């Protein structure tokens, strides 16, 4: 995820150094180092945490002396609380962000929350960085960030899974894999673009506009969610992801 974001973060004036022992290539105009020791004598205005949540206590403390006095830490680690991050970084100001995968093409939907000690300059810089990758929603608490993680951070996983099932069903109805993909992804793209372009109209109304009484869509919708079982599944999906984010705190 860090590399995907960097493609767009990198479009500003900042100079980025990536520390990653396993990465082989880095975006243009960035410097890749295999270990923190190679840059440990330098000072940075921003340290970005894009490692797994479980690695924070082990990896971060060694970076705390590398943050300049006016600097801040930006973390994309799911769930991982500001208290944990700040503890690992000797009390540094922390901004937590939850991006999502479409940031890789500049169409991300991120949420952001700032901890104590974060000043307006830090906050506006973080918002500006994230706006390079798509849209940003500032939320009022870490709990809301964990809820946003369940909705949008993990969201592309749900959407890919729904698209996958939709394509598989289209194949079973007689289309080749390629034609099924064309029909399904084109339908999803056009439908979502329509909803985004028409934010005055509710999703219920947009759905109803497709649905002729006694027609094919009504028959399909009845099978899809007539018993509300899919609505219940969607609630379970978000609750499970939110619960996991809370476990990672
Ligand atoms: N994948 C996604 O869609 C999203 C991921 N995140 C967060 O991003 C973080 C990274 O997740 P992914 O990108 O999915 O995992 P990933 O496994 O693709 O990336 C982790 C990177 O950390 C590197 N790494 C391993 N040990 C390291 C060390 N000691 N020092 C520096 N780098 C090290 C790995 O080589 C790898 O490039 C997680 O905290 C996750 O919660 C947040 C939002 C969305
Ligand atoms: O699955 C995960 O834990 C990460 C955070 C949100 C998306 N991917």
Coordinates of C-alpha atoms and ligand atoms in Angstrom, one line a residue:
X1 CA 0.0 0.0 0.0
X2 CA 2.9 2.3 0.8
X3 CA 4.3 2.0 -2.7
X4 CA 0.9 2.7 -4.3
X5 CA 0.5 5.9 -2.2
X6 CA 4.0 7.0 -2.9
X7 CA 3.3 7.1 -6.7
X8 CA 1.0 10.0 -5.9
X9 CA 2.6 11.5 -2.8
X10 CA 5.7 11.8 -5.0
X11 CA 4.0 14.4 -7.2
X12 CA 4.8 17.2 -4.7
X13 CA 8.0 18.9 -3.6
X14 CA 9.0 16.5 -0.9
X15 CA 11.9 14.1 -1.2
X16 CA 11.0 10.6 0.0
X17 CA 13.3 7.8 1.2
X18 CA 11.8 4.3 1.5
X19 CA 13.2 1.9 4.1
X20 CA 12.3 -1.6 3.0
X21 CA 14.5 -4.7 3.3
X22 CA 12.6 -6.6 0.7
X23 CA 11.4 -4.1 -1.9
X24 CA 13.3 -4.3 -5.2
X25 CA 12.2 -1.2 -7.0
X26 CA 10.9 2.3 -6.0
X27 CA 9.1 5.0 -7.8
X28 CA 11.1 7.6 -9.8
X29 CA 12.7 10.4 -7.7
X30 CA 12.6 8.3 -4.5
X31 CA 15.5 6.7 -2.8
X32 CA 15.3 3.1 -1.6
X33 CA 17.4 1.9 1.3
X34 CA 17.4 -1.7 2.7
X35 CA 17.9 -0.7 6.3
X36 CA 17.4 2.3 8.6
X37 CA 21.1 2.3 9.6
X38 CA 21.9 3.7 6.1
X39 CA 20.0 7.0 7.0
X40 CA 20.1 7.0 10.8
X41 CA 22.2 10.2 11.0
X42 CA 19.6 12.2 9.0
X43 CA 16.6 14.1 10.3
X44 CA 13.1 14.0 8.7
X45 CA 10.1 16.3 8.9
X46 CA 7.8 13.3 8.3
X47 CA 8.1 9.6 9.1
X48 CA 5.5 7.4 7.4
X49 CA 4.5 4.1 8.9
X50 CA 3.4 1.6 6.3
X51 CA 4.5 -1.6 7.9
X52 CA 2.2 -4.3 9.3
X53 CA 0.4 -3.3 12.6
X54 CA 2.1 -6.2 14.4
X55 CA 5.6 -4.8 13.7
X56 CA 5.1 -1.3 15.2
X57 CA 6.7 -1.9 18.6
X58 CA 9.6 -3.8 17.2
X59 CA 10.5 -1.4 14.3
X60 CA 9.4 2.1 15.2
X61 CA 11.4 3.0 18.3
X62 CA 14.7 3.1 16.4
X63 CA 13.2 5.8 14.2
X64 CA 12.3 8.2 17.0
X65 CA 15.6 10.1 17.0
X66 CA 15.3 10.6 13.3
X67 CA 12.2 12.9 13.5
X68 CA 13.0 16.6 13.5
X69 CA 11.5 18.8 16.3
X70 CA 8.9 20.2 13.9
X71 CA 8.1 16.9 12.3
X72 CA 5.2 14.4 12.6
X73 CA 4.4 10.8 12.0
X74 CA 1.8 9.6 9.5
X75 CA 0.6 6.0 9.9
X76 CA -1.5 4.0 7.5
X77 CA -1.4 0.9 9.8
X78 CA -4.9 -0.5 10.3
X79 CA -6.2 -0.3 13.8
X80 CA -2.9 0.6 15.4
X81 CA -3.7 3.3 17.9
X82 CA -2.2 6.8 18.3
X83 CA -1.2 5.8 21.9
X84 CA 0.8 2.8 20.6
X85 CA 2.4 4.8 17.7
X86 CA 3.2 7.7 19.9
X87 CA 4.6 5.4 22.6
X88 CA 6.9 3.8 20.0
X89 CA 8.0 7.2 18.7
X90 CA 8.9 8.9 22.0
X91 CA 5.7 11.0 22.1
X92 CA 5.8 12.3 18.6
X93 CA 2.7 13.9 17.0
X94 CA 0.8 11.3 15.1
X95 CA -1.7 11.5 12.3
X96 CA -3.5 8.2 11.4
X97 CA -4.8 7.8 7.9
X98 CA -6.8 4.9 6.4
X99 CA -6.4 4.9 2.6
X100 CA -7.7 2.3 0.3
X101 CA -6.3 0.4 -2.7
X102 CA -7.8 2.6 -5.5
X103 CA -5.2 5.2 -4.3
X104 CA -2.9 3.2 -6.6
X105 CA -4.7 4.9 -9.6
X106 CA -5.4 8.2 -7.8
X107 CA -9.0 7.3 -6.9
X108 CA -8.5 6.4 -3.2
X109 CA -11.0 7.2 -0.5
X110 CA -9.1 8.0 2.7
X111 CA -10.0 8.9 6.2
X112 CA -7.8 10.9 8.6
X113 CA -7.6 11.6 12.3
X114 CA -5.0 13.7 14.2
X115 CA -3.6 13.0 17.7
X116 CA -2.6 15.4 20.4
X117 CA 0.4 17.6 19.6
X118 CA -0.5 17.7 15.9
X119 CA -0.5 21.3 14.7
X120 CA -2.3 22.9 11.7
X121 CA 0.7 22.7 9.5
X122 CA 1.0 18.9 10.1
X123 CA -2.7 18.4 9.6
X124 CA -2.9 20.5 6.4
X125 CA 0.2 18.8 5.0
X126 CA -1.2 15.3 5.7
X127 CA -4.6 16.3 4.1
X128 CA -2.8 17.6 1.1
X129 CA -0.7 14.4 0.7
X130 CA -3.8 12.3 0.9
X131 CA -5.7 14.5 -1.6
X132 CA -3.0 13.7 -4.1
X133 CA -4.2 10.0 -3.9
X134 CA -8.0 10.8 -4.1
X135 CA -10.6 12.1 -1.6
X136 CA -10.0 12.6 2.1
X137 CA -12.6 12.5 5.0
X138 CA -11.4 14.0 8.3
X139 CA -13.1 12.0 11.2
X140 CA -13.4 13.1 14.8
X141 CA -12.1 10.1 16.6
X142 CA -9.9 7.0 16.2
X143 CA -12.9 4.9 16.7
X144 CA -14.5 6.5 13.6
X145 CA -11.2 5.8 11.8
X146 CA -11.5 2.1 12.7
X147 CA -15.1 2.2 11.4
X148 CA -13.9 3.9 8.2
X149 CA -11.3 1.1 7.9
X150 CA -14.2 -1.5 7.9
X151 CA -16.2 0.5 5.3
X152 CA -13.5 1.9 3.0
X153 CA -10.1 0.6 3.9
X154 CA -11.2 -3.0 3.4
X155 CA -13.9 -2.0 1.0
X156 CA -12.1 -2.8 -2.3
X157 CA -11.8 -6.4 -1.0
X158 CA -15.6 -6.7 -0.7
X159 CA -16.2 -5.0 -4.1
X160 CA -13.7 -7.3 -5.8
X161 CA -15.3 -10.3 -4.2
X162 CA -18.8 -9.2 -5.3
X163 CA -17.5 -8.5 -8.8
X164 CA -15.9 -12.0 -8.9
X165 CA -19.2 -13.7 -7.9
X166 CA -21.1 -11.6 -10.4
X167 CA -18.7 -12.6 -13.2
X168 CA -18.8 -16.3 -12.2
X169 CA -22.6 -16.2 -12.3
X170 CA -22.5 -14.6 -15.7
X171 CA -20.2 -17.3 -16.9
X172 CA -22.6 -19.9 -15.6
X173 CA -25.3 -18.2 -17.6
X174 CA -23.4 -18.9 -20.8
X175 CA -20.8 -16.1 -21.3
X176 CA -17.1 -16.6 -21.8
X177 CA -14.9 -15.4 -18.9
X178 CA -13.8 -12.4 -21.0
X179 CA -17.3 -11.4 -22.1
X180 CA -18.7 -11.9 -18.5
X181 CA -15.9 -9.6 -17.2
X182 CA -16.7 -7.0 -19.9
X183 CA -20.4 -7.0 -19.1
X184 CA -20.0 -7.0 -15.3
X185 CA -17.2 -4.5 -14.9
X186 CA -18.8 -2.2 -17.5
X187 CA -22.1 -2.4 -15.6
X188 CA -20.6 -1.7 -12.2
X189 CA -18.5 1.2 -13.6
X190 CA -21.3 2.8 -15.4
X191 CA -23.8 2.4 -12.6
X192 CA -21.5 3.8 -9.9
X193 CA -20.5 6.7 -12.2
X194 CA -24.2 7.5 -12.5
X195 CA -24.7 7.5 -8.8
X196 CA -21.7 9.7 -8.2
X197 CA -22.8 12.1 -10.9
X198 CA -26.3 12.3 -9.4
X199 CA -25.8 12.7 -5.6
X200 CA -29.2 14.4 -5.2
X201 CA -31.0 11.2 -6.0
X202 CA -31.1 8.4 -3.4
X203 CA -29.7 5.0 -4.2
X204 CA -33.2 3.5 -3.6
X205 CA -34.6 5.8 -6.2
X206 CA -31.8 5.1 -8.7
X207 CA -32.4 1.4 -8.1
X208 CA -36.2 1.8 -8.6
X209 CA -35.6 3.7 -11.8
X210 CA -34.1 0.4 -13.3
X211 CA -36.9 -1.7 -11.9
X212 CA -40.0 -2.1 -14.1
X213 CA -43.0 -3.5 -12.2
X214 CA -43.2 -7.3 -12.9
X215 CA -40.0 -7.1 -15.0
X216 CA -36.6 -8.8 -15.0
X217 CA -34.8 -6.5 -12.5
X218 CA -37.7 -7.0 -10.0
X219 CA -37.3 -10.8 -10.4
X220 CA -33.5 -10.5 -9.9
X221 CA -33.7 -8.2 -6.9
X222 CA -36.2 -10.4 -5.2
X223 CA -33.8 -13.3 -5.5
X224 CA -30.8 -11.1 -4.5
X225 CA -32.1 -9.5 -1.3
X226 CA -35.9 -10.1 -1.1
X227 CA -35.4 -11.7 2.3
X228 CA -32.9 -9.1 3.5
X229 CA -30.3 -11.8 4.0
X230 CA -27.8 -9.9 1.9
X231 CA -28.3 -6.7 4.0
X232 CA -27.6 -8.8 7.1
X233 CA -24.4 -10.2 5.4
X234 CA -23.3 -6.7 4.6
X235 CA -23.8 -5.7 8.3
X236 CA -21.8 -8.8 9.4
X237 CA -19.1 -7.9 6.9
X238 CA -18.5 -4.4 8.3
X239 CA -18.9 -5.5 11.9
X240 CA -16.3 -8.3 11.5
X241 CA -13.8 -5.9 9.9
X242 CA -14.4 -3.2 12.6
X243 CA -14.0 -5.8 15.3
X244 CA -10.6 -6.9 13.8
X245 CA -9.5 -3.2 13.6
X246 CA -10.3 -2.9 17.3
X247 CA -8.3 -6.0 18.1
X248 CA -5.3 -4.4 16.3
X249 CA -5.4 -1.3 18.5
Ligands
LIG1 N1 -3.4 -3.3 1.5 C1 -4.3 -2.4 1.7 O1 -5.3 -2.3 1.0 C2 -4.2 -1.5 2.9 C3 -3.1 -1.6 3.8 N2 -3.0 -0.7 4.9 C4 -2.0 -0.9 5.9 O2 -0.7 -0.8 5.2 C5 0.2 -1.5 5.9 C6 1.0 -2.4 5.0 O3 0.1 -3.4 4.5 P1 0.3 -3.9 3.0 O4 0.8 -2.8 2.1 O5 -1.0 -4.6 2.6 O6 1.4 -5.0 3.2 P2 2.6 -5.4 2.3 O7 3.1 -6.7 2.9 O8 2.2 -5.3 0.9 O9 3.7 -4.2 2.6 C7 4.4 -4.2 3.7 C8 5.8 -3.7 3.3 O10 6.6 -3.7 4.5 C9 7.9 -4.1 4.2 N3 8.6 -4.5 5.4 C10 8.7 -5.7 6.0 N4 9.5 -5.6 7.0 C11 10.0 -4.3 7.1 C12 10.8 -3.6 8.0 N5 11.4 -4.2 9.0 N6 11.1 -2.3 7.7 C13 10.5 -1.7 6.7 N7 9.7 -2.3 5.8 C14 9.4 -3.6 6.0 C15 7.6 -5.3 3.2 O11 8.8 -5.6 2.4 C16 6.5 -4.7 2.4 O12 7.0 -4.0 1.2 C17 -0.5 -2.3 7.0 O13 -0.3 -1.6 8.3 C18 -1.9 -2.2 6.6 O14 -2.8 -2.2 7.7 C19 -3.9 0.3 5.0 C20 -4.9 0.5 4.1 C21 -5.1 -0.4 3.0
LIG2 O1 -6.7 -5.9 5.5 C1 -6.1 -5.1 6.1 O2 -5.8 -5.3 7.3 C2 -5.7 -3.8 5.4 C3 -6.3 -2.6 6.1 C4 -7.4 -2.2 5.2 C5 -7.1 -2.9 4.0 N1 -6.2 -3.8 4.1

